[in-house]
Short mmCIF file of C-alpha atoms in Angstrom, two decimals:
data_model
loop_
_atom_site.label_atom_id
_atom_site.label_comp_id
_atom_site.label_asym_id
_atom_site.label_seq_id
_atom_site.Cartn_x
_atom_site.Cartn_y
_atom_site.Cartn_z
CA UNK A 1 25.55 32.97 -24.07
CA UNK A 2 26.90 29.24 -23.58
CA UNK A 3 24.64 26.00 -24.12
CA UNK A 4 25.02 24.96 -20.78
CA UNK A 5 23.90 28.56 -19.44
CA UNK A 6 20.50 28.28 -22.01
CA UNK A 7 19.68 25.38 -20.73
CA UNK A 8 20.00 26.35 -16.86
CA UNK A 9 17.74 29.56 -17.72
CA UNK A 10 15.18 27.19 -19.26
CA UNK A 11 14.78 25.14 -16.04
CA UNK A 12 11.71 25.43 -14.27
CA UNK A 13 12.49 26.81 -10.53
CA UNK A 14 11.34 23.72 -9.00
CA UNK A 15 13.76 21.79 -11.18
CA UNK A 16 16.72 23.97 -10.20
CA UNK A 17 15.66 23.67 -6.43
CA UNK A 18 16.02 19.74 -6.75
CA UNK A 19 19.93 20.06 -8.77
CA UNK A 20 21.40 22.58 -6.24
CA UNK A 21 21.54 20.15 -3.41
CA UNK A 22 23.60 17.68 -5.65
CA UNK A 23 26.51 20.21 -5.19
CA UNK A 24 27.46 18.97 -2.04
CA UNK A 25 26.38 15.08 -2.51
CA UNK A 26 26.82 12.82 -5.54
CA UNK A 27 23.48 10.80 -4.20
CA UNK A 28 20.50 11.66 -2.22
CA UNK A 29 17.69 9.77 -1.23
CA UNK A 30 14.18 10.97 -1.90
CA UNK A 31 13.67 11.57 2.06
CA UNK A 32 17.03 13.98 1.77
CA UNK A 33 16.22 15.58 -1.36
CA UNK A 34 12.80 16.77 0.16
CA UNK A 35 14.67 18.34 3.58
CA UNK A 36 17.17 19.91 1.20
CA UNK A 37 14.92 21.55 -1.64
CA UNK A 38 12.01 22.36 0.95
CA UNK A 39 9.37 21.41 -1.29
CA UNK A 40 6.01 19.50 -0.91
CA UNK A 41 5.71 16.05 -1.90
CA UNK A 42 3.64 16.58 -4.86
CA UNK A 43 6.07 19.39 -6.14
CA UNK A 44 8.89 16.94 -5.57
CA UNK A 45 7.60 14.44 -7.45
CA UNK A 46 6.68 16.61 -10.38
CA UNK A 47 10.28 18.27 -10.31
CA UNK A 48 11.95 14.54 -10.21
CA UNK A 49 9.60 13.43 -13.28
CA UNK A 50 10.84 16.64 -15.35
CA UNK A 51 14.46 16.25 -14.61
CA UNK A 52 14.22 11.94 -15.59
CA UNK A 53 12.58 13.19 -18.81
CA UNK A 54 15.67 15.59 -19.53
CA UNK A 55 18.12 13.00 -18.55
CA UNK A 56 19.68 15.16 -15.93
CA UNK A 57 19.00 12.72 -12.96
CA UNK A 58 18.86 8.83 -12.97
CA UNK A 59 17.11 6.75 -10.14
CA UNK A 60 18.45 3.92 -8.60
CA UNK A 61 16.31 1.34 -6.91
CA UNK A 62 17.39 0.65 -2.97
CA UNK A 63 14.40 -1.90 -2.07
CA UNK A 64 11.12 -1.37 -0.36
CA UNK A 65 10.35 0.16 3.00
CA UNK A 66 7.62 -1.93 4.80
CA UNK A 67 5.55 -0.47 7.36
CA UNK A 68 2.67 -2.08 9.43
CA UNK A 69 -0.65 -0.58 10.53
CA UNK A 70 -3.43 -2.20 12.47
CA UNK A 71 -6.82 -3.27 10.80
CA UNK A 72 -10.10 -3.20 12.80
CA UNK A 73 -9.42 -6.50 14.04
CA UNK A 74 -6.09 -5.51 15.23
CA UNK A 75 -7.48 -2.27 17.17
CA UNK A 76 -9.99 -4.80 18.84
CA UNK A 77 -7.00 -7.04 20.19
CA UNK A 78 -5.10 -3.68 20.99
CA UNK A 79 -7.95 -2.55 23.22
CA UNK A 80 -9.11 -5.92 24.60
CA UNK A 81 -6.25 -8.28 24.14
CA UNK A 82 -6.62 -11.82 23.11
CA UNK A 83 -9.92 -14.04 24.71
CA UNK A 84 -7.36 -16.76 25.14
CA UNK A 85 -5.34 -14.65 27.52
CA UNK A 86 -8.85 -13.76 29.46
CA UNK A 87 -9.30 -17.78 29.83
CA UNK A 88 -5.67 -18.43 30.81
CA UNK A 89 -5.97 -15.36 33.38
CA UNK A 90 -9.14 -16.88 34.74
CA UNK A 91 -7.53 -19.87 35.51
CA UNK A 92 -4.45 -18.63 37.10
CA UNK A 93 -6.47 -16.67 39.55
CA UNK A 94 -8.75 -19.77 40.52
CA UNK A 95 -7.60 -21.92 43.55
CA UNK A 96 -6.18 -25.11 42.04
CA UNK A 97 -5.86 -23.30 38.59
CA UNK A 98 -8.84 -25.14 37.10
CA UNK A 99 -12.41 -24.73 36.20
CA UNK A 100 -15.32 -26.90 34.91
CA UNK A 101 -16.22 -26.43 31.19
CA UNK A 102 -19.58 -24.88 32.00
CA UNK A 103 -18.19 -22.34 34.50
CA UNK A 104 -15.66 -21.11 32.19
CA UNK A 105 -17.64 -18.66 29.92
CA UNK A 106 -19.10 -16.68 32.60
CA UNK A 107 -15.85 -16.74 34.50
CA UNK A 108 -13.33 -15.78 31.51
CA UNK A 109 -16.32 -13.09 30.45
CA UNK A 110 -16.31 -14.68 27.04
CA UNK A 111 -19.76 -15.89 24.96
CA UNK A 112 -20.66 -19.38 25.05
CA UNK A 113 -20.37 -20.13 21.35
CA UNK A 114 -16.71 -18.54 21.76
CA UNK A 115 -15.56 -20.47 24.54
CA UNK A 116 -15.34 -23.93 22.40
CA UNK A 117 -13.07 -22.87 19.82
CA UNK A 118 -10.51 -20.67 22.45
CA UNK A 119 -10.43 -24.23 24.53
CA UNK A 120 -9.31 -26.11 21.46
CA UNK A 121 -6.77 -23.49 20.50
CA UNK A 122 -5.22 -23.49 24.13
CA UNK A 123 -5.35 -27.03 24.37
CA UNK A 124 -3.46 -27.23 21.12
CA UNK A 125 -0.70 -24.93 22.50
CA UNK A 126 -0.37 -27.14 25.49
CA UNK A 127 -1.84 -24.35 27.74
CA UNK A 128 -4.40 -26.59 29.09
CA UNK A 129 -5.77 -30.22 30.01
CA UNK A 130 -9.16 -31.46 30.41
CA UNK A 131 -10.09 -34.05 32.57
CA UNK A 132 -13.44 -35.36 33.44
CA UNK A 133 -15.01 -32.27 32.77
CA UNK A 134 -12.59 -29.98 34.27
CA UNK A 135 -10.21 -27.66 32.74
CA UNK A 136 -6.78 -27.63 34.22
CA UNK A 137 -3.87 -25.12 33.69
CA UNK A 138 -0.78 -26.93 33.17
CA UNK A 139 1.78 -24.09 31.29
CA UNK A 140 1.41 -20.74 32.44
CA UNK A 141 3.98 -19.89 29.71
CA UNK A 142 1.79 -19.33 27.08
CA UNK A 143 0.22 -16.50 29.15
CA UNK A 144 3.43 -14.58 28.85
CA UNK A 145 3.80 -15.04 25.13
CA UNK A 146 0.52 -14.03 24.55
CA UNK A 147 1.06 -11.30 26.69
CA UNK A 148 4.12 -10.48 24.34
CA UNK A 149 1.74 -10.44 21.23
CA UNK A 150 -0.82 -8.10 22.73
CA UNK A 151 2.27 -5.87 23.80
CA UNK A 152 3.12 -5.72 19.98
CA UNK A 153 -0.50 -4.82 19.04
CA UNK A 154 -0.32 -1.89 21.77
CA UNK A 155 2.90 -0.67 20.56
CA UNK A 156 1.44 -0.71 16.59
CA UNK A 157 -1.60 1.08 17.68
CA UNK A 158 0.33 3.89 19.99
CA UNK A 159 2.50 4.74 17.10
CA UNK A 160 -0.25 4.18 14.53
CA UNK A 161 2.48 3.22 11.87
CA UNK A 162 5.79 0.97 12.50
CA UNK A 163 8.59 0.42 10.30
CA UNK A 164 9.35 -3.28 10.23
CA UNK A 165 12.98 -2.42 10.77
CA UNK A 166 12.17 -1.17 14.13
CA UNK A 167 10.78 -4.57 15.37
CA UNK A 168 12.49 -7.92 16.44
CA UNK A 169 12.42 -10.61 14.16
CA UNK A 170 9.80 -12.37 16.52
CA UNK A 171 7.37 -9.39 16.38
CA UNK A 172 8.28 -9.00 12.56
CA UNK A 173 7.00 -12.85 12.32
CA UNK A 174 4.00 -11.91 14.06
CA UNK A 175 3.20 -9.45 11.86
CA UNK A 176 3.63 -11.15 8.91
CA UNK A 177 1.44 -14.07 10.06
CA UNK A 178 -1.26 -11.59 10.85
CA UNK A 179 -1.40 -9.90 7.53
CA UNK A 180 -3.56 -11.53 5.24
CA UNK A 181 -2.75 -10.40 1.25
CA UNK A 182 -5.67 -11.01 -0.33
CA UNK A 183 -8.18 -9.69 2.23
CA UNK A 184 -6.05 -7.40 4.60
CA UNK A 185 -9.03 -6.56 6.54
CA UNK A 186 -9.56 -10.35 7.86
CA UNK A 187 -6.27 -10.11 9.68
CA UNK A 188 -4.52 -7.96 12.41
CA UNK A 189 -2.29 -6.10 10.57
CA UNK A 190 -1.71 -4.56 7.11
CA UNK A 191 1.46 -4.43 5.69
CA UNK A 192 2.55 -1.62 3.09
CA UNK A 193 5.40 -1.33 0.87
CA UNK A 194 6.85 1.98 -0.07
CA UNK A 195 9.74 1.79 -2.81
CA UNK A 196 12.99 3.44 -1.51
CA UNK A 197 14.78 5.58 -4.30
CA UNK A 198 18.08 7.40 -4.42
CA UNK A 199 18.87 9.62 -7.50
CA UNK A 200 22.13 10.98 -8.69
CA UNK A 201 22.98 13.36 -11.50
CA UNK A 202 23.79 12.36 -15.01
CA UNK A 203 26.80 13.52 -16.77
CA UNK A 204 24.81 16.41 -18.44
CA UNK A 205 23.26 17.16 -15.10
CA UNK A 206 26.70 17.58 -13.57
CA UNK A 207 28.12 19.53 -16.51
CA UNK A 208 24.87 22.24 -15.59
CA UNK A 209 25.62 22.44 -11.87
CA UNK A 210 27.81 25.35 -12.26
CA UNK A 211 25.42 27.37 -14.15
CA UNK A 212 22.75 27.27 -11.45
CA UNK A 213 21.79 30.26 -9.83
CA UNK A 214 20.38 30.55 -6.51
CA UNK A 215 18.83 33.53 -6.86
CA UNK A 216 14.82 33.64 -6.87
CA UNK A 217 13.33 33.13 -10.09
CA UNK A 218 9.76 34.99 -11.06
CA UNK A 219 7.32 34.28 -13.69
CA UNK A 220 5.95 37.82 -14.12
CA UNK A 221 6.98 41.26 -13.36
CA UNK A 222 4.61 42.95 -10.97
CA UNK A 223 4.11 46.39 -10.01
CA UNK A 224 5.07 45.50 -6.40
CA UNK A 225 8.55 44.15 -7.43
CA UNK A 226 9.12 47.32 -9.32
CA UNK A 227 7.94 49.46 -6.79
CA UNK A 228 9.81 47.82 -4.16
CA UNK A 229 13.14 47.51 -6.06
CA UNK A 230 13.18 43.50 -5.61
CA UNK A 231 13.28 42.98 -9.03
CA UNK A 232 17.16 43.58 -9.12
CA UNK A 233 17.61 40.84 -6.78
CA UNK A 234 15.45 38.24 -8.94
CA UNK A 235 16.29 36.53 -12.21
CA UNK A 236 12.97 36.43 -14.70
CA UNK A 237 12.48 33.44 -16.32
CA UNK A 238 12.50 33.05 -20.23
CA UNK A 239 9.50 31.76 -22.05
CA UNK A 240 10.20 28.47 -23.55
CA UNK A 241 7.75 28.23 -26.91
CA UNK A 242 9.19 24.64 -27.31
CA UNK A 243 7.65 23.50 -24.39
CA UNK A 244 4.30 21.34 -24.70
CA UNK A 245 0.97 23.20 -23.25
CA UNK A 246 -0.71 21.74 -20.23
CA UNK A 247 -2.30 18.72 -21.21
CA UNK A 248 -6.40 19.30 -20.79
CA UNK A 249 -8.25 16.29 -19.42
CA UNK A 250 -11.90 16.63 -20.22
CA UNK A 251 -14.82 14.20 -19.46
CA UNK A 252 -15.69 11.98 -22.26
CA UNK A 253 -17.93 8.71 -22.73
CA UNK A 254 -16.53 5.43 -23.00
CA UNK A 255 -15.26 4.76 -26.55
CA UNK A 256 -17.35 1.74 -26.74
CA UNK A 257 -20.37 3.48 -25.55
CA UNK A 258 -19.74 6.02 -28.17
CA UNK A 259 -19.34 3.00 -30.88
CA UNK A 260 -22.88 1.63 -29.71
CA UNK A 261 -24.64 4.82 -29.91
CA UNK A 262 -23.52 5.62 -33.55
CA UNK A 263 -24.45 2.03 -34.67
CA UNK A 264 -27.71 2.77 -33.01
CA UNK A 265 -27.70 6.04 -34.69
CA UNK A 266 -27.09 4.86 -38.02
CA UNK A 267 -29.31 1.42 -37.85
CA UNK A 268 -32.37 4.07 -36.76
CA UNK A 269 -31.37 6.50 -39.87
CA UNK A 270 -31.67 3.41 -42.27
CA UNK A 271 -35.60 2.74 -41.23
CA UNK A 272 -34.91 -0.10 -38.44
CA UNK A 273 -37.19 0.01 -35.15
CA UNK A 274 -35.39 -1.00 -32.03
CA UNK A 275 -36.30 -3.92 -30.06
CA UNK A 276 -35.97 -3.89 -26.00
CA UNK A 277 -36.45 -6.45 -23.32
CA UNK A 278 -35.29 -7.75 -20.06
CA UNK A 279 -31.96 -9.46 -19.41
CA UNK A 280 -33.72 -12.19 -17.41
CA UNK A 281 -35.93 -14.27 -20.04
CA UNK A 282 -37.83 -17.61 -20.37
CA UNK A 283 -36.18 -20.54 -22.39
CA UNK A 284 -39.39 -20.61 -24.17
CA UNK A 285 -38.31 -17.18 -25.90
CA UNK A 286 -34.93 -17.61 -25.71
CA UNK A 287 -34.65 -21.18 -27.15
CA UNK A 288 -38.12 -23.05 -27.54
CA UNK A 289 -39.74 -20.32 -29.91
CA UNK A 290 -36.11 -20.58 -32.11
CA UNK A 291 -36.92 -24.52 -32.45
CA UNK A 292 -33.96 -25.62 -30.58
CA UNK A 293 -34.82 -28.77 -28.87
CA UNK A 294 -35.04 -29.10 -25.18
CA UNK A 295 -31.99 -31.85 -25.45
CA UNK A 296 -30.06 -29.44 -27.27
CA UNK A 297 -26.42 -29.07 -25.39
CA UNK A 298 -26.58 -25.19 -25.27
CA UNK A 299 -29.16 -25.74 -22.45
CA UNK A 300 -27.17 -27.05 -19.96
CA UNK A 301 -25.32 -25.33 -16.98
CA UNK A 302 -22.16 -25.25 -18.92
CA UNK A 303 -23.54 -22.75 -21.68
CA UNK A 304 -26.59 -20.55 -19.91
CA UNK A 305 -26.76 -19.05 -16.70
CA UNK A 306 -30.01 -19.97 -14.51
CA UNK A 307 -31.88 -17.77 -12.21
CA UNK A 308 -31.72 -19.12 -8.60
CA UNK A 309 -34.84 -17.25 -7.77
CA UNK A 310 -37.75 -17.31 -8.52
CA UNK A 311 -36.94 -20.23 -10.58
CA UNK A 312 -39.59 -20.28 -12.80
CA UNK A 313 -42.03 -17.83 -14.92
CA UNK A 314 -46.08 -18.00 -14.06
CA UNK A 315 -46.94 -18.45 -17.67
CA UNK A 316 -46.31 -18.54 -21.28
CA UNK A 317 -48.50 -16.56 -23.65
CA UNK A 318 -51.19 -19.00 -25.29
CA UNK A 319 -51.69 -19.81 -28.48
CA UNK A 320 -47.82 -19.85 -28.67
CA UNK A 321 -47.27 -21.97 -26.28
CA UNK A 322 -49.36 -24.67 -27.71
CA UNK A 323 -48.04 -23.90 -31.25
CA UNK A 324 -44.66 -24.00 -30.24
CA UNK A 325 -45.10 -27.21 -28.41
CA UNK A 326 -46.78 -28.93 -31.43
CA UNK A 327 -43.74 -27.56 -33.96
CA UNK A 328 -41.26 -29.11 -31.85
CA UNK A 329 -43.23 -32.48 -31.07
CA UNK A 330 -44.76 -33.21 -34.69
CA UNK A 331 -44.34 -30.24 -36.74
CA UNK A 332 -47.67 -29.01 -36.23
CA UNK A 333 -49.05 -26.81 -39.20
CA UNK A 334 -45.56 -26.22 -40.42
CA UNK A 335 -45.10 -29.20 -42.55
CA UNK A 336 -42.31 -30.33 -40.87
CA UNK A 337 -41.69 -33.84 -38.61
CA UNK A 338 -40.30 -31.64 -35.54
CA UNK A 339 -38.04 -32.84 -32.98
CA UNK A 340 -40.43 -36.21 -32.18
CA UNK A 341 -40.34 -35.90 -28.59
CA UNK A 342 -42.50 -34.82 -25.67
CA UNK A 343 -42.45 -31.14 -25.31
CA UNK A 344 -41.94 -30.23 -21.48
CA UNK A 345 -43.98 -27.28 -20.66
CA UNK A 346 -42.86 -26.41 -17.07
CA UNK A 347 -39.24 -26.56 -18.36
CA UNK A 348 -40.13 -24.16 -21.25
CA UNK A 349 -40.96 -21.60 -18.10
CA UNK A 350 -37.55 -21.95 -16.40
CA UNK A 351 -35.89 -18.20 -16.05
CA UNK A 352 -32.25 -17.94 -17.54
CA UNK A 353 -30.10 -14.80 -18.18
CA UNK A 354 -30.62 -14.38 -21.91
CA UNK A 355 -28.19 -16.10 -24.02
CA UNK A 356 -28.91 -14.54 -27.32
CA UNK A 357 -30.39 -11.70 -28.92
CA UNK A 358 -32.53 -14.02 -31.07
CA UNK A 359 -35.03 -14.01 -28.43
CA UNK A 360 -35.97 -10.02 -28.62
CA UNK A 361 -36.63 -11.21 -32.33
CA UNK A 362 -38.98 -13.93 -31.49
CA UNK A 363 -41.16 -11.80 -28.80
CA UNK A 364 -41.15 -9.19 -31.95
CA UNK A 365 -42.66 -11.78 -34.40
CA UNK A 366 -45.29 -12.92 -31.62
CA UNK A 367 -46.11 -9.46 -31.36
CA UNK A 368 -47.57 -8.60 -34.77
CA UNK A 369 -44.79 -7.15 -36.78
CA UNK A 370 -45.31 -4.61 -39.65
CA UNK A 371 -45.07 -6.28 -42.97
CA UNK A 372 -42.44 -5.00 -44.35
CA UNK A 373 -40.74 -4.18 -41.27
CA UNK A 374 -36.81 -3.65 -40.02
CA UNK A 375 -36.00 -4.37 -36.49
CA UNK A 376 -32.66 -4.33 -34.59
CA UNK A 377 -31.29 -4.59 -31.02
CA UNK A 378 -28.11 -4.17 -29.52
CA UNK A 379 -28.87 -7.05 -26.35
CA UNK A 380 -26.73 -7.84 -23.66
CA UNK A 381 -26.25 -11.37 -23.50
CA UNK A 382 -24.57 -14.28 -21.24
CA UNK A 383 -23.03 -17.38 -21.81
CA UNK A 384 -20.57 -19.33 -19.68
CA UNK A 385 -17.36 -18.71 -21.69
CA UNK A 386 -13.80 -19.46 -20.89
CA UNK A 387 -12.71 -15.74 -21.01
CA UNK A 388 -9.57 -14.79 -23.71
CA UNK A 389 -9.07 -12.22 -25.98
CA UNK A 390 -12.18 -12.76 -28.05
CA UNK A 391 -14.66 -14.28 -25.28
CA UNK A 392 -16.17 -12.91 -22.46
CA UNK A 393 -18.89 -14.34 -20.09
CA UNK A 394 -21.29 -11.19 -21.04
CA UNK A 395 -21.42 -9.67 -24.50
CA UNK A 396 -23.27 -7.22 -26.77
CA UNK A 397 -24.90 -8.98 -29.76
CA UNK A 398 -26.52 -6.36 -32.66
CA UNK A 399 -29.53 -8.54 -33.52
CA UNK A 400 -32.09 -7.96 -36.42
CA UNK A 401 -34.61 -8.93 -38.63
CA UNK A 402 -36.41 -8.05 -42.16
CA UNK A 403 -39.79 -9.24 -42.09
CA UNK A 404 -41.55 -8.73 -46.01
CA UNK A 405 -42.73 -10.94 -48.77
CA UNK A 406 -40.38 -10.03 -51.43
CA UNK A 407 -37.25 -10.69 -49.07
CA UNK A 408 -34.29 -13.43 -49.56
CA UNK A 409 -30.97 -14.87 -49.01
CA UNK A 410 -29.13 -12.57 -51.44
CA UNK A 411 -30.42 -9.45 -49.85
CA UNK A 412 -29.41 -10.87 -46.55
CA UNK A 413 -25.48 -11.28 -47.63
CA UNK A 414 -25.86 -7.96 -48.84
CA UNK A 415 -27.00 -6.51 -45.66
CA UNK A 416 -24.46 -8.32 -43.71
CA UNK A 417 -21.38 -7.04 -46.07
CA UNK A 418 -23.11 -3.48 -45.53
CA UNK A 419 -22.73 -4.03 -41.55
CA UNK A 420 -19.36 -5.20 -41.89
CA UNK A 421 -17.84 -2.51 -43.98
CA UNK A 422 -19.93 0.22 -42.41
CA UNK A 423 -19.96 -0.68 -38.51
CA UNK A 424 -16.91 -3.07 -37.98
CA UNK A 425 -14.90 -1.06 -41.03
CA UNK A 426 -13.62 -4.41 -41.79
CA UNK A 427 -11.07 -4.24 -45.25
CA UNK A 428 -11.84 -8.04 -45.54
CA UNK A 429 -14.66 -10.32 -45.07
CA UNK A 430 -15.79 -13.66 -45.98
CA UNK A 431 -18.94 -15.96 -45.71
CA UNK A 432 -18.85 -19.49 -44.41
CA UNK A 433 -21.71 -22.03 -44.64
CA UNK A 434 -23.09 -22.98 -40.95
CA UNK A 435 -26.00 -24.66 -38.88
CA UNK A 436 -28.46 -22.88 -36.75
CA UNK A 437 -31.72 -24.72 -35.37
CA UNK A 438 -33.77 -21.65 -36.36
CA UNK A 439 -32.50 -20.90 -39.64
CA UNK A 440 -32.18 -22.53 -43.28
CA UNK A 441 -30.28 -21.55 -45.26
CA UNK A 442 -27.47 -20.21 -42.52
CA UNK A 443 -24.32 -18.40 -42.78
CA UNK A 444 -21.53 -17.20 -40.78
CA UNK A 445 -20.03 -14.06 -41.33
CA UNK A 446 -15.85 -13.36 -40.71
CA UNK A 447 -13.92 -10.48 -40.90
CA UNK A 448 -10.24 -10.26 -40.48
CA UNK A 449 -8.64 -8.22 -37.66
CA UNK A 450 -5.30 -6.30 -38.21
CA UNK A 451 -3.74 -8.34 -35.39
CA UNK A 452 -5.80 -11.55 -34.76
CA UNK A 453 -6.57 -12.30 -38.36
CA UNK A 454 -9.80 -13.84 -39.31
CA UNK A 455 -12.59 -14.33 -36.47
CA UNK A 456 -15.99 -15.06 -36.48
CA UNK A 457 -18.49 -11.96 -36.57
CA UNK A 458 -21.96 -13.92 -36.16
CA UNK A 459 -24.65 -15.98 -37.66
CA UNK A 460 -27.43 -15.27 -40.00
CA UNK A 461 -29.86 -17.11 -41.96
CA UNK A 462 -33.61 -17.10 -43.02
CA UNK A 463 -36.12 -18.15 -40.20
CA UNK A 464 -37.27 -21.67 -40.87
CA UNK A 465 -41.36 -22.31 -40.89
CA UNK A 466 -40.80 -24.07 -37.61
CA UNK A 467 -40.16 -20.44 -36.25
CA UNK A 468 -42.61 -18.31 -37.82
CA UNK A 469 -45.41 -20.21 -38.36
CA UNK A 470 -46.16 -20.86 -34.31
CA UNK A 471 -45.98 -17.04 -33.92
CA UNK A 472 -48.25 -16.60 -36.54
CA UNK A 473 -45.92 -14.84 -39.33
CA UNK A 474 -46.60 -16.16 -42.63
CA UNK A 475 -43.95 -14.27 -44.72
CA UNK A 476 -40.20 -15.04 -45.07
CA UNK A 477 -38.00 -13.27 -42.26
CA UNK A 478 -34.34 -13.07 -42.47
CA UNK A 479 -32.47 -12.94 -39.15
CA UNK A 480 -28.93 -11.86 -37.94
CA UNK A 481 -27.11 -12.15 -34.43
CA UNK A 482 -23.69 -10.67 -34.78
CA UNK A 483 -21.25 -9.85 -32.13
CA UNK A 484 -20.98 -6.10 -31.92
CA UNK A 485 -18.02 -6.52 -29.27
CA UNK A 486 -15.92 -8.03 -32.13
CA UNK A 487 -17.27 -5.77 -34.33
CA UNK A 488 -15.93 -2.92 -31.96
CA UNK A 489 -12.42 -4.48 -31.77
CA UNK A 490 -11.70 -4.35 -35.36
CA UNK A 491 -13.35 -0.85 -35.63
CA UNK A 492 -11.49 0.64 -32.48
CA UNK A 493 -8.43 -1.16 -33.31
CA UNK A 494 -7.99 -3.15 -30.20
CA UNK A 495 -6.74 -6.69 -29.78
CA UNK A 496 -8.35 -7.87 -26.77
CA UNK A 497 -11.87 -7.95 -26.02
CA UNK A 498 -11.71 -7.02 -22.34
CA UNK A 499 -10.42 -3.54 -23.28
CA UNK A 500 -14.20 -2.94 -24.53
CA UNK A 501 -15.26 -2.96 -20.65
CA UNK A 502 -12.01 -1.40 -19.11
CA UNK A 503 -11.90 1.14 -16.56
CA UNK A 504 -8.66 2.22 -17.58
CA UNK A 505 -8.70 6.46 -17.77
CA UNK A 506 -5.55 6.58 -20.07
CA UNK A 507 -7.39 4.17 -22.72
CA UNK A 508 -10.71 5.86 -22.69
CA UNK A 509 -8.69 9.43 -22.88
CA UNK A 510 -6.71 8.20 -25.98
CA UNK A 511 -9.26 6.16 -27.67
CA UNK A 512 -11.10 7.66 -31.07
CA UNK A 513 -14.25 6.35 -32.42
CA UNK A 514 -13.47 5.23 -35.98
CA UNK A 515 -16.78 5.54 -37.63
#
């Protein structure tokens, strides 16, 4: 058996049905192939993809076919016509071709609030004139133009779908003018584009044509075929063990959701308790309890999202409100001088979308934590950011605190290194000095992304007495707030943070959680 005969025998019956029509034509359009082969569109597309992959045919771009259909607004025009036409017809039927402004709505059958813009439109087109409160018809040709437009709408409605090539230049201009690309349903027409493709054989495909057989091909020899003797008129298709098996697409969780769940499970296994809370937070717990002054630049609209309604919480729990206010104004009992300003007890009730997971740490400290105690949260946070490959307007932050009399900065650095290695799977990390209003000393954790290079994962430090003392905690507390989105980028090997929230099914199916 020759090489070409062997290839021809391995072809799927659908592929053979696509190739056979090329014996009579060097190039065929998609519609011509469908008619000649007798295949359904789904079978046709499948077989063409197979042949393209085997380099037996090539596709030629023949441009785009545009067709138009009516939107809901277009259907209304096709059924009832333009309201401007009703106004002009009412004027034509009147003696003297005029009517008073106040009588026009009833005469034309339009609502009074619709009459004014219609009159303005017709006056702009030069169809009418208004003198001393009376509308006069001055150009009846406008009604003819509107009638031609209405005829186009009725034509499209009758056909259901119209090829733009079948329309006159004026009609095509009308259709394009009534199509709104961004919001199609607000226009009169929808325009759909269909790529036009033609196909021709490659050199290998032409060499294969003489070896193609028109006899029916069966995949399985059945008792009916044997009993009837029809097997003599059929070709049995050979098994090709080199073909890939069918791809099984099974349901699975989003890779980032899997990543978050594994991080949560690992932290719980290490003895951490999970902190939870609402994404709607007050400025008190999000910032004031963390010793961020009320004049801090991060509190303006360019950084924080404010809740429109309701704007304020009803109250802040005591004695925390008074103790935090005192720490801001003069340091309270912390030994600090505070920020030396008058604390606004109304502003502190302002509702915002949580801008940092540290708000959960503040609430946990105020709730009377266990000593020693370890706590964490995977908190969704919101900040006004310029979206790029490493920033988003909403993001997840892995927040944590350890409360213990013997805790220190060296243990904090050890934990951060553990997180970077175990959670982010980072190969290279480094620490950098940092400043935060609520920790001293403070540090930033950086990790090296394989494609993007060094990037900041988050900040950490030891809570200042101005944070812990007003919340009735008198032991050291180490805290960290890391961007778990960026940690996932390193771990999952992606270079755009937006991919973590994608609905791209192919990305979801192919991604593997490396943990």
